[in-house]
CSV table of C-alpha atoms in Angstrom, one decimal:
chain,number,residue,atom,x,y,z
A,285,MET,CA,-27.4,-53.2,28.3
A,286,ALA,CA,-26.5,-50.3,30.5
A,287,ASP,CA,-28.7,-47.2,30.5
A,288,LYS,CA,-27.3,-44.1,28.9
A,289,PRO,CA,-26.3,-41.6,31.7
A,290,THR,CA,-28.6,-38.6,32.1
A,291,ALA,CA,-27.1,-35.3,31.1
A,292,GLU,CA,-26.7,-32.7,33.8
A,293,LYS,CA,-29.4,-30.1,33.7
A,294,LEU,CA,-29.9,-26.6,35.1
A,295,THR,CA,-33.1,-25.6,36.8
A,296,ALA,CA,-35.2,-22.7,35.6
A,297,GLU,CA,-34.2,-20.8,38.7
A,298,GLU,CA,-30.5,-21.3,38.0
A,299,LEU,CA,-31.0,-20.2,34.4
A,300,ARG,CA,-32.8,-17.1,35.5
A,301,GLU,CA,-29.7,-16.1,37.5
A,302,LEU,CA,-27.8,-15.7,34.2
A,303,PHE,CA,-28.1,-12.1,32.8
A,304,LEU,CA,-28.7,-13.5,29.3
A,305,PHE,CA,-31.9,-15.3,30.5
A,306,GLU,CA,-33.1,-13.2,33.4
A,307,ARG,CA,-36.0,-11.6,31.5
A,308,LEU,CA,-37.4,-14.9,30.0
A,309,ASP,CA,-40.8,-16.2,31.1
A,310,ASP,CA,-41.4,-19.6,32.6
A,311,SER,CA,-42.2,-21.3,29.4
A,312,GLN,CA,-39.1,-20.0,27.7
A,313,LEU,CA,-37.0,-21.2,30.7
A,314,ALA,CA,-38.6,-24.6,30.5
A,315,TRP,CA,-37.6,-24.8,26.9
A,316,LEU,CA,-34.0,-24.1,27.8
A,317,VAL,CA,-34.1,-26.6,30.6
A,318,GLU,CA,-35.3,-29.2,28.1
A,319,HIS,CA,-33.0,-28.5,25.2
A,320,GLY,CA,-29.8,-27.5,27.0
A,321,HIS,CA,-27.4,-29.3,29.3
A,322,VAL,CA,-24.3,-28.7,31.3
A,323,GLU,CA,-20.8,-29.6,29.9
A,324,HIS,CA,-17.5,-29.8,31.7
A,325,ARG,CA,-14.0,-29.3,30.4
A,326,THR,CA,-10.7,-29.9,32.3
A,327,ALA,CA,-8.0,-27.2,32.3
A,328,GLY,CA,-6.1,-26.9,29.0
A,329,THR,CA,-8.6,-28.7,26.8
A,330,PRO,CA,-10.3,-27.0,23.8
A,331,ILE,CA,-14.0,-26.2,23.9
A,332,LEU,CA,-14.4,-25.2,20.2
A,333,THR,CA,-12.0,-24.6,17.3
A,334,GLU,CA,-11.9,-21.8,14.8
A,335,GLY,CA,-13.1,-22.9,11.3
A,336,GLU,CA,-15.1,-25.9,12.5
A,337,PRO,CA,-18.9,-26.1,11.9
A,338,ALA,CA,-20.7,-23.9,14.5
A,339,THR,CA,-22.9,-26.5,16.2
A,340,CYS,CA,-23.1,-25.3,19.8
A,341,PHE,CA,-23.9,-22.2,21.8
A,342,PHE,CA,-22.2,-21.9,25.2
A,343,VAL,CA,-22.8,-19.9,28.3
A,344,LEU,CA,-20.0,-19.9,30.9
A,345,LEU,CA,-21.0,-21.0,34.4
A,346,ASP,CA,-17.8,-21.5,36.3
A,347,GLY,CA,-14.1,-21.3,35.4
A,348,THR,CA,-11.9,-19.3,33.0
A,349,VAL,CA,-11.7,-19.5,29.2
A,350,ALA,CA,-9.4,-17.9,26.6
A,351,LEU,CA,-10.6,-16.8,23.2
A,352,SER,CA,-8.0,-16.8,20.4
A,353,ARG,CA,-7.6,-16.5,16.6
A,354,ASN,CA,-5.2,-17.8,14.1
A,355,ILE,CA,-3.4,-14.8,12.6
A,356,GLY,CA,-0.6,-15.4,10.1
A,357,GLY,CA,0.0,-18.9,11.4
A,358,GLU,CA,0.2,-17.7,15.0
A,359,ILE,CA,-2.4,-18.3,17.7
A,360,VAL,CA,-3.2,-14.8,19.1
A,361,GLU,CA,-5.3,-14.6,22.3
A,362,THR,CA,-7.9,-11.9,21.9
A,363,ASN,CA,-9.8,-12.2,25.2
A,364,ARG,CA,-9.8,-14.1,28.5
A,365,THR,CA,-12.7,-14.2,30.9
A,366,ASP,CA,-14.1,-15.8,34.0
A,367,HIS,CA,-17.3,-13.8,34.0
A,368,ARG,CA,-20.3,-15.9,34.8
A,369,GLY,CA,-22.8,-15.7,31.9
A,370,SER,CA,-20.2,-14.9,29.2
A,371,TYR,CA,-21.3,-16.6,25.9
A,372,PHE,CA,-19.5,-17.8,22.8
A,373,GLY,CA,-19.7,-20.3,20.0
A,374,ALA,CA,-22.6,-20.3,17.6
A,375,THR,CA,-23.6,-16.7,18.6
A,376,GLN,CA,-25.1,-15.9,15.2
A,377,SER,CA,-27.1,-19.1,14.6
A,378,TYR,CA,-30.3,-17.0,14.6
A,379,LEU,CA,-29.4,-15.5,11.2
A,380,GLU,CA,-31.4,-16.9,8.3
A,381,ALA,CA,-28.7,-16.5,5.7
A,382,ASP,CA,-25.8,-19.0,5.9
A,383,THR,CA,-23.0,-16.5,6.4
A,384,PRO,CA,-19.6,-17.7,7.5
A,385,SER,CA,-20.1,-16.2,11.0
A,386,LYS,CA,-23.2,-18.4,11.3
A,387,THR,CA,-22.0,-21.7,9.9
A,388,HIS,CA,-18.4,-21.8,11.3
A,389,TYR,CA,-16.7,-20.8,14.6
A,390,GLN,CA,-14.8,-17.6,14.2
A,391,MET,CA,-12.4,-18.3,17.0
A,392,THR,CA,-10.9,-20.9,19.2
A,393,VAL,CA,-12.0,-21.2,22.9
A,394,ARG,CA,-9.9,-23.2,25.4
A,395,SER,CA,-10.4,-23.9,29.0
A,396,ILE,CA,-7.7,-22.3,31.2
A,397,THR,CA,-9.1,-23.8,34.4
A,398,ASP,CA,-11.7,-26.5,34.9
A,399,THR,CA,-14.9,-25.1,33.4
A,400,ARG,CA,-18.6,-25.7,33.6
A,401,MET,CA,-20.9,-24.4,30.8
A,402,PHE,CA,-24.5,-24.4,29.7
A,403,GLN,CA,-24.7,-25.7,26.1
A,404,LEU,CA,-27.5,-25.5,23.5
A,405,PRO,CA,-27.4,-27.1,20.1
A,406,ALA,CA,-27.2,-24.3,17.4
A,407,GLU,CA,-29.9,-26.0,15.3
A,408,ASP,CA,-32.3,-25.6,18.2
A,409,PHE,CA,-31.1,-22.3,19.6
A,410,GLY,CA,-31.2,-20.3,16.3
A,411,PRO,CA,-34.9,-21.0,15.4
A,412,ILE,CA,-36.2,-20.5,18.9
A,413,VAL,CA,-34.6,-17.1,19.2
A,414,ARG,CA,-36.2,-16.1,15.9
A,415,GLU,CA,-39.6,-17.3,17.3
A,416,TRP,CA,-39.3,-15.6,20.7
A,417,PHE,CA,-37.9,-12.3,19.5
A,418,PRO,CA,-39.1,-11.6,15.9
A,419,MET,CA,-38.9,-7.9,16.1
A,420,ALA,CA,-35.5,-7.9,17.8
A,421,LEU,CA,-34.2,-10.3,15.2
A,422,HIS,CA,-35.4,-8.1,12.3
A,423,LEU,CA,-33.5,-5.2,13.9
A,424,LEU,CA,-30.4,-7.3,14.5
A,425,GLU,CA,-30.4,-8.7,11.0
A,426,GLY,CA,-30.9,-5.2,9.6
A,427,LEU,CA,-28.0,-3.9,11.6
A,428,PHE,CA,-25.8,-6.9,10.7
A,429,PHE,CA,-26.4,-6.9,7.0
A,430,GLY,CA,-26.9,-3.2,6.8
A,431,LEU,CA,-23.5,-2.7,8.3
A,432,GLN,CA,-22.0,-5.2,5.9
A,433,ASN,CA,-23.6,-3.5,2.9
A,434,THR,CA,-22.6,0.0,4.1
A,435,GLN,CA,-19.1,-1.1,4.7
A,436,ARG,CA,-18.9,-2.7,1.3
A,437,ALA,CA,-20.4,0.3,-0.5
A,438,THR,CA,-18.1,2.7,1.5
A,439,SER,CA,-15.2,0.5,0.8
A,440,GLN,CA,-15.9,0.7,-3.0
A,441,ARG,CA,-16.4,4.4,-2.7
A,442,GLU,CA,-13.0,4.8,-0.9
A,443,ARG,CA,-11.3,2.7,-3.6
A,444,LEU,CA,-12.9,5.0,-6.2
A,445,LEU,CA,-11.7,8.1,-4.4
A,446,ALA,CA,-8.2,6.6,-4.0
A,447,LEU,CA,-8.2,5.7,-7.7
A,448,GLY,CA,-9.3,9.2,-8.6
A,449,SER,CA,-6.5,10.7,-6.5
A,450,LEU,CA,-4.0,8.3,-8.0
A,451,SER,CA,-5.2,9.1,-11.5
A,452,ALA,CA,-4.9,12.8,-10.8
A,453,GLY,CA,-1.4,12.3,-9.5
A,454,LEU,CA,-0.4,10.1,-12.4
A,455,THR,CA,-1.8,12.6,-14.9
A,456,HIS,CA,0.3,15.3,-13.3
A,457,GLU,CA,3.4,13.1,-13.4
A,458,LEU,CA,2.8,12.2,-17.0
A,459,ASN,CA,2.1,15.8,-18.0
A,460,ASN,CA,5.5,17.0,-17.0
A,461,PRO,CA,7.7,14.7,-19.1
A,462,ALA,CA,5.1,14.8,-22.0
A,463,ALA,CA,5.2,18.7,-22.0
A,464,ALA,CA,9.0,18.6,-21.8
A,465,ALA,CA,9.1,16.3,-24.8
A,466,VAL,CA,6.8,18.6,-26.8
A,467,ARG,CA,8.8,21.7,-26.0
A,468,ALA,CA,12.1,19.9,-26.8
A,469,THR,CA,10.7,18.6,-30.1
A,470,ALA,CA,9.7,22.1,-31.1
A,471,ALA,CA,13.1,23.5,-30.2
A,472,LEU,CA,14.8,20.7,-31.9
A,473,ARG,CA,13.0,21.4,-35.2
A,474,GLU,CA,14.2,25.0,-35.0
A,475,ARG,CA,17.8,23.9,-34.3
A,476,VAL,CA,17.8,21.4,-37.2
A,477,ALA,CA,16.6,24.1,-39.5
A,478,GLY,CA,19.4,26.4,-38.2
A,479,MET,CA,22.0,23.7,-38.8
A,480,ARG,CA,20.9,23.3,-42.4
A,481,HIS,CA,21.2,27.0,-42.8
A,482,LYS,CA,24.7,27.1,-41.2
A,483,LEU,CA,25.8,24.2,-43.3
A,484,ALA,CA,24.8,26.1,-46.5
A,485,MET,CA,26.8,29.1,-45.3
A,486,LEU,CA,29.9,26.9,-44.6
A,487,ALA,CA,29.5,25.2,-48.0
A,488,SER,CA,29.3,28.5,-49.8
A,489,GLY,CA,32.3,30.1,-48.1
A,490,ALA,CA,36.0,30.0,-49.1
A,491,ILE,CA,36.7,26.7,-47.4
A,492,ASP,CA,39.3,24.3,-48.4
A,493,PRO,CA,37.5,21.1,-49.4
A,494,VAL,CA,39.6,19.2,-46.8
A,495,THR,CA,38.3,21.5,-44.1
A,496,LEU,CA,34.6,20.5,-44.2
A,497,PRO,CA,35.3,16.8,-43.3
A,498,SER,CA,37.3,18.1,-40.4
A,499,LEU,CA,34.4,20.2,-39.3
A,500,VAL,CA,32.2,17.1,-39.4
A,501,LEU,CA,34.7,15.3,-37.2
A,502,LEU,CA,34.6,18.2,-34.8
A,503,GLN,CA,30.8,17.8,-34.8
A,504,GLU,CA,31.2,14.2,-33.8
A,505,GLU,CA,33.7,15.1,-31.1
A,506,ALA,CA,31.3,17.7,-29.8
A,507,VAL,CA,28.5,15.0,-29.7
A,508,GLU,CA,30.8,12.7,-27.6
A,509,ARG,CA,31.6,15.5,-25.2
A,510,VAL,CA,27.9,16.2,-24.7
A,511,ALA,CA,27.4,12.6,-23.6
A,512,LYS,CA,30.3,12.8,-21.1
A,513,ALA,CA,29.6,16.4,-20.0
A,514,PRO,CA,30.2,16.7,-16.2
A,515,LYS,CA,27.5,18.1,-13.9
A,516,LEU,CA,28.8,21.5,-12.9
A,517,ALA,CA,28.0,23.4,-9.7
A,518,PRO,CA,26.2,26.7,-10.3
A,519,MET,CA,29.4,28.8,-9.6
A,520,GLN,CA,31.6,26.5,-11.7
A,521,ALA,CA,29.2,26.8,-14.6
A,522,SER,CA,29.0,30.6,-14.2
A,523,ASP,CA,32.8,31.0,-14.2
A,524,ARG,CA,33.2,28.8,-17.2
A,525,GLU,CA,30.4,30.6,-19.2
A,526,ASP,CA,32.2,33.9,-18.5
A,527,GLU,CA,35.5,32.5,-19.7
A,528,VAL,CA,33.9,31.1,-22.9
A,529,ALA,CA,31.9,34.2,-23.6
A,530,ASP,CA,35.0,36.4,-23.3
A,531,TRP,CA,36.9,34.1,-25.7
A,532,LEU,CA,34.0,34.3,-28.2
A,533,ALA,CA,33.8,38.1,-27.9
A,534,GLU,CA,37.5,38.5,-28.5
A,535,ARG,CA,37.0,36.8,-31.9
A,536,GLY,CA,34.2,39.0,-32.8
A,537,ILE,CA,31.4,36.4,-32.5
A,538,GLN,CA,28.0,38.1,-32.0
A,539,ALA,CA,25.7,37.2,-29.1
A,540,SER,CA,28.5,35.4,-27.3
A,541,TRP,CA,26.6,35.5,-24.0
A,542,ASP,CA,23.8,33.4,-25.6
A,543,LEU,CA,26.2,30.9,-27.1
A,544,ALA,CA,28.4,30.4,-24.0
A,545,PRO,CA,25.8,28.6,-21.8
A,546,VAL,CA,25.0,26.2,-24.6
A,547,LEU,CA,28.6,25.3,-25.2
A,548,VAL,CA,29.5,24.9,-21.5
A,549,ALA,CA,26.4,22.7,-20.9
A,550,GLY,CA,27.7,20.5,-23.7
A,551,GLY,CA,31.1,20.1,-22.0
A,552,LEU,CA,33.0,22.4,-24.3
A,553,ASP,CA,35.7,24.7,-22.9
A,554,VAL,CA,38.1,27.3,-24.3
A,555,GLU,CA,40.8,24.8,-24.9
A,556,TRP,CA,38.6,22.6,-27.1
A,557,LEU,CA,37.1,25.6,-28.9
A,558,SER,CA,40.6,26.9,-29.6
A,559,GLY,CA,41.6,23.6,-31.2
A,560,ALA,CA,38.4,23.6,-33.2
A,561,VAL,CA,38.7,27.1,-34.8
A,562,ALA,CA,42.3,26.4,-35.7
A,563,LYS,CA,41.0,24.0,-38.3
A,564,CYS,CA,38.8,26.7,-39.9
A,565,PRO,CA,39.7,29.7,-42.0
A,566,GLN,CA,39.3,33.0,-40.2
A,567,ALA,CA,36.4,34.0,-42.3
A,568,THR,CA,34.3,31.1,-41.3
A,569,THR,CA,35.0,31.0,-37.5
A,570,GLU,CA,31.7,32.4,-36.4
A,571,ALA,CA,29.7,30.1,-38.7
A,572,ALA,CA,31.7,27.1,-37.5
A,573,ILE,CA,31.2,28.0,-33.9
A,574,ARG,CA,27.5,28.4,-34.4
A,575,TRP,CA,27.3,25.2,-36.3
A,576,ILE,CA,29.0,23.4,-33.3
A,577,ALA,CA,26.6,25.2,-30.9
A,578,TYR,CA,23.6,24.0,-32.9
A,579,THR,CA,25.1,20.5,-32.8
A,580,VAL,CA,25.5,20.6,-29.0
A,581,GLU,CA,22.0,22.0,-28.4
A,582,THR,CA,20.5,19.5,-30.8
A,583,GLU,CA,22.1,16.6,-29.0
A,584,SER,CA,21.0,18.0,-25.6
A,585,LEU,CA,17.5,18.3,-26.9
A,586,MET,CA,17.5,14.8,-28.1
A,587,ASN,CA,18.7,13.6,-24.7
A,588,GLU,CA,15.9,15.6,-23.1
A,589,ILE,CA,13.3,14.0,-25.3
A,590,GLU,CA,14.8,10.6,-24.5
A,591,ASP,CA,14.7,11.3,-20.8
A,592,ALA,CA,11.1,12.5,-21.0
A,593,THR,CA,9.8,9.6,-23.1
A,594,THR,CA,11.7,7.1,-20.8
A,595,ARG,CA,10.0,8.8,-17.8
A,596,VAL,CA,6.6,8.4,-19.5
A,597,SER,CA,7.3,4.7,-20.2
A,598,THR,CA,8.4,4.2,-16.6
A,599,LEU,CA,5.2,5.8,-15.3
A,600,VAL,CA,3.0,3.7,-17.6
A,601,GLY,CA,4.9,0.6,-16.5
A,602,ALA,CA,4.5,1.5,-12.9
A,603,ALA,CA,0.8,2.1,-13.4
A,604,LYS,CA,0.4,-1.3,-15.1
A,605,GLN,CA,2.4,-3.0,-12.3
A,606,TYR,CA,0.3,-1.2,-9.7
A,607,SER,CA,-3.1,-2.1,-11.2
A,608,GLN,CA,-1.9,-5.6,-12.2
A,609,MET,CA,-3.6,-5.3,-15.6
A,610,ASP,CA,-3.7,-8.5,-17.6
A,611,ARG,CA,-2.4,-10.5,-14.7
A,612,ALA,CA,-4.0,-13.2,-12.6
A,613,PRO,CA,-5.3,-11.9,-9.2
A,614,PHE,CA,-3.3,-14.5,-7.3
A,615,GLN,CA,0.3,-14.8,-8.5
A,616,VAL,CA,4.0,-15.1,-7.4
A,617,VAL,CA,5.5,-11.6,-7.1
A,618,ASP,CA,8.5,-9.7,-5.9
A,619,VAL,CA,7.2,-7.5,-3.0
A,620,HIS,CA,9.8,-4.8,-3.9
A,621,GLU,CA,8.2,-4.4,-7.4
A,622,LEU,CA,4.9,-3.8,-5.7
A,623,LEU,CA,6.3,-1.3,-3.3
A,624,ASP,CA,8.2,0.6,-6.0
A,625,SER,CA,5.1,0.9,-8.3
A,626,THR,CA,3.1,2.2,-5.4
A,627,LEU,CA,5.8,4.8,-4.5
A,628,VAL,CA,5.8,5.9,-8.2
A,629,MET,CA,2.0,6.3,-8.2
A,630,LEU,CA,2.1,8.3,-5.0
A,631,ASN,CA,5.1,10.4,-5.9
A,632,SER,CA,3.0,13.6,-6.5
A,633,LYS,CA,1.9,13.5,-2.9
A,634,PHE,CA,5.4,13.6,-1.4
A,635,GLY,CA,6.2,17.1,-2.5
A,636,ASP,CA,9.6,18.6,-1.7
A,637,GLY,CA,9.3,18.1,2.1
A,638,VAL,CA,9.1,14.3,2.3
A,639,GLN,CA,12.2,12.2,1.8
A,640,VAL,CA,11.8,8.6,0.9
A,641,VAL,CA,14.3,6.1,2.2
A,642,LYS,CA,14.3,2.5,0.8
A,643,ASP,CA,15.9,-0.2,3.0
A,644,TYR,CA,15.2,-3.3,1.0
A,645,ASP,CA,16.4,-6.8,1.6
A,646,ARG,CA,16.9,-7.9,-2.0
A,647,SER,CA,17.5,-11.5,-1.0
A,648,LEU,CA,13.9,-12.0,0.0
A,649,PRO,CA,12.2,-14.8,-2.0
A,650,LEU,CA,9.1,-14.2,-4.1
A,651,ILE,CA,5.8,-14.6,-2.4
A,652,SER,CA,2.4,-15.9,-3.5
A,653,ALA,CA,-0.2,-13.1,-3.0
A,654,TYR,CA,-3.0,-11.0,-4.4
A,655,ALA,CA,-0.7,-8.4,-5.9
A,656,ALA,CA,-3.2,-5.7,-6.7
A,657,GLU,CA,-4.7,-5.9,-3.1
A,658,LEU,CA,-1.3,-5.7,-1.5
A,659,ASN,CA,-0.7,-2.6,-3.6
A,660,GLN,CA,-3.8,-1.2,-1.9
A,661,VAL,CA,-2.3,-2.0,1.5
A,662,TRP,CA,0.9,-0.1,0.7
A,663,THR,CA,-1.2,2.8,-0.7
A,664,ASN,CA,-3.3,3.1,2.5
A,665,LEU,CA,-0.3,2.9,4.8
A,666,ILE,CA,1.9,5.3,2.8
A,667,ASP,CA,-1.0,7.8,2.3
A,668,ASN,CA,-1.6,7.8,6.1
A,669,ALA,CA,2.1,8.3,6.7
A,670,ILE,CA,2.2,11.3,4.4
A,671,ALA,CA,-0.8,12.8,6.1
A,672,ALA,CA,0.8,12.2,9.5
A,673,MET,CA,3.9,14.1,8.5
A,674,ASN,CA,1.9,17.1,7.1
A,675,GLY,CA,4.2,17.4,4.1
A,676,LYS,CA,7.5,17.3,5.9
A,677,GLY,CA,9.6,14.4,7.2
A,678,THR,CA,11.1,11.1,6.3
A,679,LEU,CA,9.2,8.0,5.0
A,680,THR,CA,11.2,4.8,5.4
A,681,VAL,CA,10.1,1.6,3.6
A,682,ARG,CA,11.9,-1.5,4.9
A,683,THR,CA,11.7,-5.1,4.0
A,684,TYR,CA,13.3,-8.2,5.7
A,685,ARG,CA,12.6,-11.8,6.5
A,686,ASP,CA,11.4,-13.0,9.9
A,687,ASP,CA,11.3,-16.8,10.0
A,688,VAL,CA,8.4,-17.9,7.7
A,689,CYS,CA,7.2,-14.3,6.9
A,690,VAL,CA,8.2,-11.5,4.6
A,691,VAL,CA,8.0,-8.3,6.7
A,692,VAL,CA,7.3,-4.8,5.2
A,693,GLU,CA,7.6,-1.8,7.5
A,694,ILE,CA,6.3,1.6,6.7
A,695,THR,CA,7.8,4.2,9.1
A,696,ASP,CA,7.1,7.9,9.2
A,697,THR,CA,8.3,10.8,11.4
A,698,GLY,CA,4.9,12.3,11.9
A,699,VAL,CA,2.9,13.1,15.1
A,700,GLY,CA,2.3,9.5,16.0
A,701,VAL,CA,-0.9,7.6,17.1
A,702,PRO,CA,-2.1,8.5,20.6
A,703,PRO,CA,-2.1,5.6,23.0
A,704,GLU,CA,-5.8,6.0,23.8
A,705,ILE,CA,-6.9,5.3,20.2
A,706,ARG,CA,-4.2,2.8,19.1
A,707,ASP,CA,-6.5,-0.1,19.8
A,708,ARG,CA,-9.2,1.4,17.6
A,709,ILE,CA,-7.4,2.4,14.4
A,710,PHE,CA,-8.3,-0.9,12.6
A,711,GLU,CA,-12.0,-0.5,13.4
A,712,PRO,CA,-14.3,0.2,10.4
A,713,PHE,CA,-15.2,3.9,10.0
A,714,PHE,CA,-12.8,5.1,12.8
A,715,THR,CA,-10.8,8.0,11.6
A,716,THR,CA,-8.8,10.9,13.0
A,717,LYS,CA,-8.9,12.9,9.8
A,718,ALA,CA,-11.2,15.9,9.5
A,719,VAL,CA,-14.7,15.5,8.1
A,720,GLY,CA,-14.6,14.8,4.4
A,721,GLU,CA,-10.9,13.8,4.4
A,722,GLY,CA,-11.3,10.2,5.2
A,723,THR,CA,-13.9,7.4,5.6
A,724,GLY,CA,-12.1,5.4,8.3
A,725,LEU,CA,-11.9,2.3,6.1
A,726,GLY,CA,-8.3,2.5,4.9
A,727,LEU,CA,-6.8,0.5,7.9
A,728,ASP,CA,-9.8,-1.7,8.1
A,729,ILE,CA,-9.3,-2.7,4.4
A,730,THR,CA,-5.6,-3.1,5.1
A,731,TRP,CA,-6.4,-5.5,8.0
A,732,ARG,CA,-8.8,-7.6,6.1
A,733,ILE,CA,-6.5,-7.9,3.0
A,734,VAL,CA,-3.5,-8.9,5.1
A,735,VAL,CA,-5.1,-10.9,7.9
A,736,ASN,CA,-8.2,-12.4,6.3
A,737,LYS,CA,-7.0,-12.9,2.7
A,738,HIS,CA,-3.3,-13.5,3.2
A,739,HIS,CA,-3.4,-15.0,6.7
A,740,GLY,CA,-0.8,-12.5,7.8
A,741,ASP,CA,-0.6,-9.8,10.5
A,742,VAL,CA,-0.5,-6.0,10.8
A,743,ARG,CA,1.1,-4.4,13.8
A,744,VAL,CA,1.8,-0.9,14.8
A,745,GLU,CA,4.3,0.8,17.1
A,746,SER,CA,4.0,4.5,17.6
A,747,ARG,CA,5.5,7.4,19.5
A,748,PRO,CA,5.8,11.1,18.4
A,749,GLY,CA,8.3,11.3,15.6
A,750,ARG,CA,8.3,7.6,14.8
A,751,THR,CA,5.3,5.4,13.8
A,752,THR,CA,5.9,2.0,12.2
A,753,PHE,CA,3.2,-0.2,10.6
A,754,GLN,CA,4.5,-3.7,10.2
A,755,VAL,CA,2.9,-6.0,7.6
A,756,ARG,CA,3.8,-9.7,7.8
A,757,ILE,CA,3.0,-11.9,4.8
A,758,PRO,CA,3.6,-15.7,5.2
A,759,LEU,CA,6.0,-17.2,2.7
A,760,ASN,CA,4.0,-20.4,2.3
A,761,PRO,CA,2.0,-20.4,-0.9
A,762,LEU,CA,-1.7,-19.7,-0.5
A,763,LYS,CA,-4.6,-21.2,-2.4
A,764,ALA,CA,-6.3,-18.8,-4.6
A,765,GLN,CA,-9.7,-17.9,-3.4
């Protein structure tokens, strides 16, 4: 039986030439010589693959390698190096806890040229590093897990702050229609009481019994005209009010200038009023006109109450859609419903200076996603866009399909992202906002939700006056995690 070939080894002197091992003593170098060996890869072949168990630690000796990650189904190269001594693979095998970064490769490494590497088994390398550098390992673990805990806590804090801001905005939005409904209801009660009074006056007057049903028909006609009343320009409304007020004054009706705006707002003009009073005895003209005015105002108030309560219902529905209450975290959704609910929740932040433009491709299919978390993505991007425009500009929300992805673009006309920081905006805790205005986690959270949880991608293109964040979500269903 043939002897097993002896693995190629490095000498202690060769290992000491590598910056990673240059400060080790002779016994430590001897351990590396014993447990490690040299591996070769031909150009174009993989060295390790993202997601596979992290079993080996590599140090590059000769050649060029490329590091890449799978982002949204696409292989994206993140680094390429030929630097002697570069290391990759099971770089966190020294951790005691079985975190994903310890147990599985976090990227793919491929040989671009023929390569030569020093390789150590992770099961040997991790424990010996802990033995050799106990204090350094405690510091590294403290930094690693401390950063994770800080990021998690800050992330939760940012979400609470965002929720508080949204709640304040929602309360403000709800308060307006609710207050309008209360005011309209109080006014409606007064108008109904007034109508009862006028009806009593009409009934006690010298009116032909046939006339009163005619007045009721006039009332119904007035109600129909209110529903169809055109929206008049300010000058048109003013001219028509003058005309109606003069007509009323000519017939001796008191406070004609108070009645005219009500009648005109209900779509009533001099021609209609002339036909109406022709059906009434002269003695009851003023009472009939006021009765019709009360009818018009009552109908208008009821329309106002309907509009206000519909607005409240719409806001509550948007809040429910935004928070995804009573729904599974992972579900099939229409991305436009998520975007619309987010825009409603952020409406109070737009003010009068920000114009919102929707450019939706309504033919897009439904997607499988974590809906509430995607709403957080839209919130972060839109909130940043509003801040970049400083209260004045155009926010464009666009959707379309690109091959196997649904694409959502958030574009603003703000100051843009300077080129020198563009590569850092997705880093945790990096922010360009003033102290106290941001934690620097909004875009980091966005990245992790889109890339890590939905296997999608986030891209940015920016110049002064136009910044676009592009979110790509794969159409293929994902497995709920």
